[in-house]
Coordinates of C-alpha atoms in Angstrom, one line a residue:
M1488 CA 14.4 -12.3 20.2
A1489 CA 15.9 -13.1 16.8
T1490 CA 18.7 -14.1 17.9
D1491 CA 17.7 -16.6 20.3
K1492 CA 15.9 -17.9 17.3
N1493 CA 18.7 -18.4 15.4
R1494 CA 20.7 -20.0 18.5
A1495 CA 17.8 -22.4 19.1
T1496 CA 18.0 -23.3 15.5
A1497 CA 22.1 -23.8 15.8
A1498 CA 21.6 -25.6 18.7
A1499 CA 19.3 -28.1 17.7
I1500 CA 21.1 -29.0 14.5
L1501 CA 24.5 -29.2 16.4
P1502 CA 23.5 -33.3 18.1
L1503 CA 22.0 -33.7 14.9
V1504 CA 24.9 -33.8 12.9
G1505 CA 27.1 -36.1 15.2
G1506 CA 28.2 -32.8 17.7
A1507 CA 31.0 -30.5 17.7
Q1508 CA 33.6 -32.8 17.3
N1509 CA 32.1 -34.1 14.1
V1510 CA 32.0 -30.9 12.6
T1511 CA 35.3 -30.0 10.7
S1512 CA 34.8 -26.8 8.6
I1513 CA 31.8 -24.6 8.4
A1514 CA 30.7 -22.3 5.7
H1515 CA 27.9 -21.0 4.1
C1516 CA 26.7 -19.9 0.5
M1517 CA 23.0 -18.0 -0.1
T1518 CA 21.0 -20.3 0.9
R1519 CA 22.6 -23.8 2.5
L1520 CA 24.8 -24.3 6.0
R1521 CA 27.5 -26.5 4.5
L1522 CA 29.6 -28.5 6.8
S1523 CA 32.5 -31.0 6.7
L1524 CA 32.0 -33.8 8.5
A1525 CA 34.7 -36.5 10.3
D1526 CA 31.7 -39.5 10.0
R1527 CA 28.9 -38.8 8.1
S1528 CA 27.3 -42.2 10.0
L1529 CA 26.3 -39.8 12.8
V1530 CA 24.4 -37.6 10.9
D1531 CA 20.3 -38.0 11.3
D1532 CA 18.7 -37.0 8.4
E1533 CA 15.1 -37.3 9.4
A1534 CA 15.3 -35.4 12.4
L1535 CA 17.6 -32.7 10.6
K1536 CA 14.4 -32.7 7.9
A1537 CA 11.6 -32.3 10.5
L1538 CA 13.3 -29.2 12.2
P1539 CA 10.9 -26.7 11.4
A1540 CA 13.8 -24.4 10.0
V1541 CA 15.3 -26.6 7.8
M1542 CA 14.1 -26.8 4.4
G1543 CA 16.1 -30.0 2.9
V1544 CA 19.5 -31.5 3.2
V1545 CA 21.8 -32.1 0.4
E1546 CA 24.9 -34.5 0.5
D1547 CA 27.6 -33.4 -2.0
D1548 CA 31.4 -32.8 -1.2
T1549 CA 29.7 -31.1 1.9
Y1550 CA 27.0 -32.0 4.0
Q1551 CA 24.6 -28.7 3.1
I1552 CA 21.5 -27.8 5.4
V1553 CA 19.1 -25.6 3.6
L1554 CA 18.1 -23.0 5.4
G1555 CA 17.0 -20.4 3.0
P1556 CA 18.0 -16.9 2.6
G1557 CA 18.7 -14.4 5.3
T1558 CA 18.3 -16.9 7.7
V1559 CA 21.5 -19.0 6.5
A1560 CA 23.8 -16.0 7.3
R1561 CA 22.0 -15.5 10.9
V1562 CA 22.5 -18.9 11.8
T1563 CA 25.7 -19.8 10.5
P1564 CA 27.8 -17.7 13.3
E1565 CA 25.8 -18.9 16.3
F1566 CA 26.6 -22.6 15.0
E1567 CA 30.1 -21.8 14.5
A1568 CA 30.2 -20.4 18.1
L1569 CA 28.5 -23.6 19.6
V1570 CA 30.8 -25.6 17.5
A1571 CA 33.7 -23.5 19.3
E1572 CA 32.1 -24.2 22.8
G1573 CA 32.3 -28.0 22.0
H1574 CA 35.2 -28.0 21.2
T1575 CA 36.8 -26.1 24.0
E1576 CA 34.4 -28.1 26.5
A1577 CA 34.9 -31.4 24.8
P1578 CA 36.0 -34.2 27.7
A1579 CA 38.8 -35.9 27.5
E1580 CA 38.1 -39.1 26.5
L1581 CA 36.6 -37.4 22.8
T1582 CA 40.2 -36.0 22.2
L1583 CA 41.3 -39.4 22.8
T1584 CA 39.1 -41.5 20.2
A1585 CA 39.5 -38.3 17.6
E1586 CA 41.3 -40.7 15.2
E1587 CA 39.0 -43.9 15.8
L1588 CA 36.2 -41.7 15.0
A1589 CA 37.7 -40.3 11.8
A1590 CA 38.7 -43.8 10.9
Q1591 CA 35.4 -44.5 11.1
G1592 CA 34.1 -42.3 8.9
A1593 CA 37.1 -42.7 6.2
A1594 CA 35.4 -45.4 4.1
I1595 CA 32.1 -43.3 3.4
K1596 CA 34.3 -39.7 3.1
E1597 CA 36.6 -42.0 0.3
A1598 CA 33.0 -43.4 -1.6
R1599 CA 31.9 -39.7 -1.5
K1600 CA 35.2 -37.8 -3.0
A1601 CA 35.2 -40.5 -5.1
K1602 CA 31.9 -39.9 -6.8
N1603 CA 32.2 -36.3 -6.2
A1604 CA 35.7 -35.0 -6.1
T1605 CA 36.3 -35.0 -10.3
P1606 CA 38.5 -32.4 -11.6
F1607 CA 36.5 -30.9 -13.0
K1608 CA 34.1 -30.6 -10.9
L1609 CA 36.6 -29.8 -8.3
F1610 CA 37.6 -26.8 -10.2
L1611 CA 33.8 -25.7 -10.7
R1612 CA 33.8 -25.4 -6.7
R1613 CA 36.7 -23.1 -6.3
I1614 CA 35.6 -21.1 -9.1
A1615 CA 32.1 -20.5 -7.1
N1616 CA 34.0 -20.5 -4.1
I1617 CA 35.6 -16.9 -5.2
F1618 CA 32.6 -15.7 -6.3
V1619 CA 30.0 -16.8 -3.8
P1620 CA 31.4 -14.6 -1.3
L1621 CA 30.4 -11.4 -3.8
I1622 CA 27.2 -12.0 -4.1
P1623 CA 25.6 -10.3 -1.1
A1624 CA 27.0 -6.9 -2.3
L1625 CA 26.2 -7.6 -6.2
I1626 CA 22.5 -7.6 -4.9
G1627 CA 22.9 -4.7 -2.4
C1628 CA 24.4 -2.1 -5.3
G1629 CA 22.0 -4.0 -7.8
I1630 CA 18.9 -2.8 -5.7
I1631 CA 20.4 0.4 -5.4
A1632 CA 21.2 1.3 -9.1
G1633 CA 17.1 0.2 -9.5
I1634 CA 15.6 2.4 -7.1
N1635 CA 18.3 5.0 -8.4
G1636 CA 17.0 4.3 -12.1
L1637 CA 13.8 4.4 -11.0
L1638 CA 13.6 8.0 -9.8
I1639 CA 15.9 8.9 -12.3
N1640 CA 13.3 8.1 -15.0
L1641 CA 10.5 9.8 -12.6
G1642 CA 12.7 12.5 -12.0
W1643 CA 12.4 12.3 -8.0
L1644 CA 15.3 13.6 -5.7
P1645 CA 17.9 14.9 -8.0
G1646 CA 20.5 15.6 -5.3
I1647 CA 20.4 12.5 -4.5
T1648 CA 20.3 10.0 -7.1
P1649 CA 24.2 11.3 -8.3
A1650 CA 24.9 9.7 -4.5
L1651 CA 22.7 6.7 -5.1
A1652 CA 24.6 6.2 -8.4
A1653 CA 28.0 6.4 -7.0
I1654 CA 27.2 3.8 -4.3
A1655 CA 26.1 1.5 -6.9
S1656 CA 28.9 1.8 -9.0
G1657 CA 31.4 1.8 -6.5
F1658 CA 31.4 -2.2 -5.8
M1659 CA 31.6 -2.9 -9.8
A1660 CA 34.1 -0.4 -10.5
L1661 CA 37.0 -2.2 -8.2
I1662 CA 35.4 -5.8 -8.3
A1663 CA 38.1 -7.0 -10.2
V1664 CA 40.3 -6.2 -7.0
F1665 CA 37.8 -8.4 -4.7
V1666 CA 37.8 -11.3 -7.3
G1667 CA 42.0 -11.4 -7.3
F1668 CA 41.7 -11.5 -3.6
N1669 CA 39.5 -14.4 -3.2
T1670 CA 41.3 -16.2 -5.7
A1671 CA 44.6 -16.1 -4.2
K1672 CA 42.6 -17.3 -0.8
E1673 CA 41.1 -20.1 -2.6
F1674 CA 44.4 -21.0 -4.6
G1675 CA 46.5 -21.2 -1.4
G1676 CA 48.0 -17.8 -2.0
T1677 CA 48.6 -14.8 0.3
P1678 CA 45.2 -12.5 -0.7
I1679 CA 46.8 -9.3 -0.5
L1680 CA 49.1 -10.0 -3.2
G1681 CA 46.2 -11.4 -5.7
G1682 CA 44.3 -8.3 -4.8
A1683 CA 46.9 -5.9 -5.3
V1684 CA 47.8 -7.6 -8.7
A1685 CA 44.1 -7.5 -9.7
A1686 CA 44.2 -4.1 -8.7
I1687 CA 46.3 -3.3 -11.9
I1688 CA 43.8 -4.1 -14.6
V1689 CA 41.4 -1.1 -13.1
Y1690 CA 44.1 1.0 -12.5
A1691 CA 43.5 4.3 -14.5
G1692 CA 47.0 4.4 -15.6
V1693 CA 47.0 1.3 -17.8
A1694 CA 45.4 3.8 -20.2
N1695 CA 49.0 5.1 -21.2
I1696 CA 50.3 1.8 -22.1
E1697 CA 50.2 -0.3 -25.3
A1698 CA 50.1 -4.3 -25.5
F1699 CA 49.5 -6.0 -28.6
G1700 CA 49.3 -3.0 -31.3
Q1701 CA 46.6 -0.9 -29.0
K1702 CA 46.4 1.2 -25.9
L1703 CA 44.7 -0.7 -22.7
S1704 CA 41.7 0.5 -21.1
P1705 CA 41.7 0.7 -17.4
G1706 CA 38.5 -2.4 -16.5
Q1707 CA 40.1 -4.5 -19.9
G1708 CA 39.6 -8.0 -19.0
G1709 CA 37.3 -7.7 -16.1
V1710 CA 37.2 -10.2 -13.4
L1711 CA 38.4 -12.8 -15.7
G1712 CA 41.6 -10.9 -16.1
A1713 CA 41.3 -10.3 -12.7
L1714 CA 41.0 -14.1 -12.1
G1715 CA 43.8 -15.2 -13.8
A1716 CA 46.4 -12.7 -12.8
A1717 CA 45.6 -13.7 -9.3
V1718 CA 46.0 -17.5 -9.7
L1719 CA 49.0 -16.3 -11.7
A1720 CA 50.3 -14.9 -8.6
T1721 CA 49.9 -17.4 -6.4
Y1722 CA 51.9 -20.1 -8.7
I1723 CA 55.1 -17.4 -8.4
E1724 CA 54.6 -17.1 -4.6
K1725 CA 54.5 -20.9 -3.9
W1726 CA 57.6 -20.8 -6.7
C1727 CA 59.1 -17.7 -4.3
R1728 CA 58.7 -19.4 -1.0
R1729 CA 60.7 -22.7 -1.7
W1730 CA 63.5 -21.1 -3.4
V1731 CA 64.2 -18.2 -1.7
P1732 CA 66.1 -18.0 1.8
E1733 CA 64.2 -17.4 4.7
A1734 CA 65.7 -14.2 5.5
L1735 CA 64.6 -12.5 2.5
D1736 CA 61.8 -14.0 2.0
V1737 CA 59.9 -10.8 3.6
L1738 CA 61.4 -8.7 1.4
V1739 CA 61.9 -10.9 -1.8
T1740 CA 58.9 -12.9 -2.7
P1741 CA 56.3 -10.1 -2.3
T1742 CA 58.3 -8.5 -5.2
I1743 CA 59.1 -10.6 -7.4
T1744 CA 55.5 -12.0 -7.1
V1745 CA 53.6 -8.5 -7.7
L1746 CA 56.3 -7.6 -10.6
L1747 CA 56.0 -10.3 -12.4
S1748 CA 52.6 -11.5 -12.4
G1749 CA 51.9 -7.7 -13.0
L1750 CA 54.2 -7.7 -16.0
V1751 CA 52.5 -10.8 -17.5
T1752 CA 49.0 -9.6 -16.3
I1753 CA 49.8 -5.8 -18.5
F1754 CA 51.4 -7.1 -21.4
G1755 CA 49.5 -10.3 -21.8
L1756 CA 46.4 -11.3 -19.7
M1757 CA 44.1 -7.9 -20.0
F1758 CA 44.2 -8.5 -23.9
L1759 CA 43.7 -11.9 -23.9
A1760 CA 41.1 -11.9 -21.0
G1761 CA 39.4 -8.9 -22.5
E1762 CA 39.0 -10.4 -26.1
V1763 CA 37.4 -13.1 -23.8
S1764 CA 35.1 -11.3 -22.0
T1765 CA 33.7 -9.5 -25.4
G1766 CA 33.4 -12.9 -26.7
I1767 CA 31.4 -13.8 -23.8
G1768 CA 28.9 -10.8 -24.1
T1769 CA 29.0 -11.3 -28.1
A1770 CA 27.9 -14.7 -27.8
A1771 CA 25.4 -14.1 -25.3
N1772 CA 23.9 -11.3 -27.5
W1773 CA 24.1 -13.6 -30.5
L1774 CA 22.4 -16.3 -29.0
L1775 CA 19.4 -14.6 -27.8
D1776 CA 19.4 -12.5 -31.0
N1777 CA 19.2 -15.0 -33.2
T1778 CA 17.7 -17.9 -31.4
G1779 CA 16.1 -16.1 -28.6
A1780 CA 13.3 -18.8 -28.1
F1781 CA 15.3 -22.0 -29.0
A1782 CA 18.2 -20.6 -26.6
G1783 CA 15.4 -19.9 -23.9
L1784 CA 13.9 -23.4 -24.0
V1785 CA 16.9 -25.0 -24.0
L1786 CA 18.8 -23.1 -20.9
G1787 CA 15.4 -22.9 -19.1
G1788 CA 14.5 -27.0 -19.5
L1789 CA 18.3 -27.9 -18.5
F1790 CA 19.2 -26.1 -15.6
L1791 CA 17.8 -27.8 -12.9
P1792 CA 19.9 -31.1 -14.4
L1793 CA 22.9 -28.8 -14.0
V1794 CA 22.2 -27.5 -10.7
M1795 CA 21.7 -31.5 -9.7
L1796 CA 25.3 -32.4 -11.2
G1797 CA 26.8 -28.7 -9.8
L1798 CA 27.6 -27.6 -13.6
H1799 CA 25.8 -24.1 -12.9
Q1800 CA 28.7 -23.0 -10.7
A1801 CA 30.1 -22.5 -14.4
L1802 CA 27.9 -19.9 -15.3
I1803 CA 29.0 -17.7 -12.0
P1804 CA 31.9 -15.9 -14.0
I1805 CA 30.1 -15.7 -16.9
H1806 CA 26.9 -13.7 -14.8
T1807 CA 29.6 -11.8 -13.5
T1808 CA 31.3 -10.7 -17.0
L1809 CA 27.8 -9.5 -18.4
I1810 CA 26.8 -7.3 -15.3
E1811 CA 30.6 -5.9 -15.5
Q1812 CA 30.3 -5.6 -19.3
Q1813 CA 26.4 -4.5 -19.9
G1814 CA 25.3 -3.5 -16.2
F1815 CA 22.6 -7.0 -16.5
T1816 CA 23.2 -10.5 -17.1
V1817 CA 20.5 -11.5 -19.8
L1818 CA 20.8 -15.0 -18.7
L1819 CA 19.8 -15.3 -15.1
P1820 CA 15.7 -14.0 -15.6
I1821 CA 15.8 -17.3 -18.2
L1822 CA 17.6 -19.3 -16.0
A1823 CA 15.2 -18.1 -13.5
M1824 CA 12.4 -20.0 -15.4
A1825 CA 13.4 -23.3 -14.0
G1826 CA 12.1 -22.3 -10.6
A1827 CA 8.8 -21.2 -11.8
G1828 CA 8.4 -25.0 -13.3
Q1829 CA 9.4 -26.4 -10.2
V1830 CA 6.4 -24.4 -8.3
G1831 CA 3.8 -25.3 -10.7
C1832 CA 5.1 -28.7 -10.3
A1833 CA 4.2 -28.6 -6.9
I1834 CA 1.2 -27.6 -7.2
A1835 CA 0.2 -30.2 -9.7
V1836 CA 1.7 -32.5 -7.3
Y1837 CA -0.6 -31.4 -4.3
K1838 CA -3.8 -31.0 -6.4
R1839 CA -3.3 -34.8 -7.7
L1840 CA -2.3 -36.7 -4.5
R1841 CA -5.1 -35.1 -2.5
H1842 CA -4.9 -38.3 0.1
N1843 CA -0.9 -37.9 1.0
T1844 CA -0.8 -35.9 3.8
S1845 CA 3.0 -36.1 4.1
I1846 CA 3.7 -34.8 0.6
R1847 CA 0.9 -32.3 0.8
T1848 CA 2.3 -30.9 4.0
T1849 CA 5.8 -30.6 2.7
I1850 CA 4.2 -28.6 -0.5
K1851 CA 2.5 -26.2 1.6
S1852 CA 5.8 -25.5 3.6
A1853 CA 8.3 -25.0 0.9
L1854 CA 5.9 -23.3 -1.4
P1855 CA 6.6 -19.7 -0.2
A1856 CA 10.7 -20.1 -0.6
G1857 CA 10.0 -21.7 -3.9
F1858 CA 8.1 -18.3 -5.3
L1859 CA 10.7 -16.7 -3.9
G1860 CA 13.7 -18.3 -5.7
V1861 CA 14.8 -20.8 -3.1
G1862 CA 13.8 -24.4 -5.1
E1863 CA 16.1 -27.0 -3.0
P1864 CA 13.2 -27.9 -0.4
L1865 CA 10.9 -28.4 -3.0
I1866 CA 13.6 -30.3 -5.7
Y1867 CA 14.9 -32.4 -3.1
G1868 CA 11.8 -33.0 -1.2
V1869 CA 9.2 -33.6 -3.9
S1870 CA 9.5 -33.6 -7.7
L1871 CA 12.9 -35.5 -7.5
P1872 CA 12.3 -38.6 -5.5
L1873 CA 8.6 -38.4 -7.3
G1874 CA 10.8 -39.0 -10.8
R1875 CA 8.7 -38.3 -13.3
P1876 CA 7.8 -34.8 -11.7
F1877 CA 11.1 -33.8 -12.1
I1878 CA 10.9 -34.2 -15.6
T1879 CA 7.4 -32.1 -16.0
A1880 CA 8.8 -29.5 -14.2
C1881 CA 12.0 -28.9 -16.6
V1882 CA 9.5 -28.6 -19.2
G1883 CA 7.8 -25.4 -17.1
G1884 CA 11.2 -24.0 -16.9
A1885 CA 12.1 -24.4 -20.7
A1886 CA 8.7 -23.1 -21.4
G1887 CA 8.9 -20.3 -19.6
G1888 CA 12.6 -19.5 -20.8
A1889 CA 11.2 -19.9 -24.4
F1890 CA 8.9 -17.2 -23.5
I1891 CA 11.7 -14.6 -22.4
G1892 CA 14.3 -15.7 -25.2
F1893 CA 11.6 -14.9 -27.8
F1894 CA 11.2 -11.3 -26.5
S1895 CA 14.9 -11.3 -26.8
M1896 CA 14.9 -12.3 -30.0
I1897 CA 12.8 -9.4 -31.2
G1898 CA 14.9 -6.5 -29.1
E1899 CA 13.1 -6.7 -25.7
K1900 CA 16.2 -8.0 -23.4
V1901 CA 15.2 -8.7 -19.9
G1902 CA 18.4 -8.7 -17.6
S1903 CA 19.2 -8.6 -14.0
T1904 CA 21.8 -6.4 -12.6
A1905 CA 23.0 -9.0 -9.6
I1906 CA 23.3 -12.8 -9.1
G1907 CA 22.0 -14.9 -6.3
P1908 CA 18.5 -14.1 -6.5
S1909 CA 15.5 -16.3 -8.1
G1910 CA 11.4 -16.0 -9.1
W1911 CA 9.7 -13.3 -6.8
A1912 CA 12.9 -12.0 -5.4
L1913 CA 14.5 -11.4 -9.1
F1914 CA 11.9 -8.3 -9.6
P1915 CA 14.1 -5.5 -7.5
L1916 CA 17.2 -6.4 -9.8
L1917 CA 15.4 -5.9 -13.2
D1918 CA 16.8 -4.4 -15.8
G1919 CA 16.8 -4.1 -19.7
N1920 CA 17.0 -2.3 -22.7
K1921 CA 13.6 -0.8 -23.6
G1922 CA 12.2 0.7 -19.6
L1923 CA 11.6 -1.2 -16.5
G1924 CA 7.6 -1.4 -16.8
L1925 CA 8.1 -3.2 -20.1
T1926 CA 11.0 -5.8 -18.3
I1927 CA 8.9 -6.4 -15.1
A1928 CA 6.0 -7.3 -17.4
I1929 CA 7.9 -9.8 -19.7
Y1930 CA 9.6 -11.4 -16.4
G1931 CA 6.5 -11.7 -14.9
G1932 CA 4.7 -13.3 -18.2
G1933 CA 7.9 -15.8 -17.7
L1934 CA 7.0 -16.5 -14.5
L1935 CA 3.5 -17.3 -15.5
V1936 CA 4.3 -19.2 -18.7
G1937 CA 6.5 -21.4 -16.0
Y1938 CA 4.3 -22.2 -13.4
A1939 CA 1.3 -23.3 -15.5
V1940 CA 2.8 -25.4 -18.0
G1941 CA 5.1 -26.5 -14.9
F1942 CA 1.4 -27.6 -13.2
F1943 CA -0.7 -28.5 -16.6
A1944 CA 2.5 -31.0 -17.6
T1945 CA 2.6 -32.5 -14.3
Y1946 CA -1.1 -32.5 -13.6
F1947 CA -1.6 -34.6 -16.8
F1948 CA 1.9 -36.1 -17.3
G1949 CA 3.4 -36.4 -14.4
F1950 CA 1.9 -39.3 -12.7
S1951 CA 1.2 -43.0 -13.8
K1952 CA -1.7 -44.6 -13.1
Q1953 CA 0.1 -47.2 -10.7
M1954 CA 1.7 -44.0 -9.0
L1955 CA -1.1 -42.4 -8.6
V1956 CA -3.1 -45.5 -6.6
D1957 CA 0.4 -45.9 -4.8
L1958 CA 1.0 -42.2 -3.6
N1959 CA -2.7 -41.6 -3.0
A1960 CA -3.3 -43.5 0.3
D1961 CA -3.7 -41.4 3.3
V1962 CA -0.6 -41.1 4.9
D1963 CA 0.1 -38.1 7.7
A1964 CA 3.0 -36.2 7.8
G1965 CA 5.5 -37.8 10.1
E1966 CA 3.9 -41.2 9.5
S1967 CA 5.4 -44.0 7.1
A1968 CA 3.0 -45.7 4.8
A1969 CA 4.3 -49.0 5.9
A1970 CA 4.0 -47.8 9.4
R1971 CA -0.1 -47.5 8.6
S1972 CA -0.3 -50.4 6.7
E1973 CA 0.7 -52.3 10.0
A1974 CA -0.9 -50.7 12.3
A1975 CA -4.0 -51.1 10.4
P1976 CA -6.1 -54.8 11.1
S1977 CA -5.9 -56.8 7.8
A1978 CA -9.0 -56.8 5.7
P1979 CA -10.9 -60.4 5.2
T1980 CA -9.4 -61.4 1.3
P1981 CA -13.0 -61.1 -1.3
T1982 CA -13.6 -64.0 -2.4
D1983 CA -16.2 -64.9 -5.5
G1984 CA -19.5 -67.7 -5.2
D1985 CA -17.1 -70.5 -5.3
G1986 CA -14.7 -69.7 -2.3
K1987 CA -11.6 -68.5 -4.7
E1988 CA -9.9 -65.5 -3.9
R1989 CA -11.0 -62.9 -6.4
Q1990 CA -8.0 -61.2 -8.2
P1991 CA -7.8 -57.5 -8.1
A1992 CA -8.5 -55.6 -11.2
A1993 CA -5.6 -54.9 -13.5
V1994 CA -4.9 -51.1 -13.5

């Protein structure tokens, strides 16, 4: 039954994005189905948004359909199967007009590329493409680690907890290998060569090697070292492909690639990346230890704009480095407060716009996902289009971030053992330095502060008087205000006693 539902969702989406022939590539992240399209003009945005399973759409370098965590991972394979079937069964006339179809969308695609494909953003997207596939394993291992910690604290199942520790820690012990594999794949190299070079970093035998006058330690440099090693291996491999004769390529290219990049990794990258990784951990701890409330306010308040600009992807390697070093990232719970401010804002909008059925329906459908940390439906469907409520939502996030930052400043650190989830979904992944109960209480308190400040800031400052007049019309979901005004009979113009038109009172 679940498979039928997911296939039905995929089947409903496909014609609304222009059909199989209009889809050139398919991918997904934690919450979004990401499509590259030949012709953007063939997409029916409003019909897509009206689908029950669709929480919203986002336009970036790809066309992104927000389906929510869990759902997107199930719908994507069904969508891929339908697209593959559509390509196979496509009539000849569609194949003959493929170039014409691409030409129609060329101007749109080029305009979007010019707007979004800055070198820095493209670099951040590549970094995200390396780490996002690792998130499911981080979440699964993080939850198991949390369960294991709880069992140890309670003294339960002592015969099982060592096995759970091994299950939870195995992935993190080898995460550098997976990063190397994905890095080489993303930068156009042979993935297994990237993984092979990155594996040097976690090999126990490096403890017998000295670099810069110091003994190396297994894992030194972590994911940053693995990323650098794999990028280097990719460029060496490409150089070899250009210059090594084809008859010798299968023997010489892999050997030179692993040898040269391996030597540079051992005698350079491991030490340098280790220093950078240590610096990141030290900087994060210093920032929260000394300026906790202020740092939390800034991070919590600015995270939503960072998401809008796509710059939040730069934080992914930082989170991963902190988890690798300390067992948890202290930044994610603070950044999660941005979602709490968004939820509080949405509730206030719901209360203020009592007669706007359309917006209230959107909020009712999007709030459950918002509580679980999926903020796109509320951002793109409510606060951002309204303008001022987006700012007051950021104020709520800043207040929640300042709350958690304050406790970090007095020594009560709150962290997450994985990245990806937010809101209530982050509770199973929480960890800290003073016990799980206190950690949960602080994070829960931050959420309540974010909800409350986001609500009151929006309720009292999120709307001008004119906005309330304009937006509080009795508009049903699916029917625009303009359509209702056209359908409604025109009322007679009120006049004064002398027959002149009466002017409306100033708002």
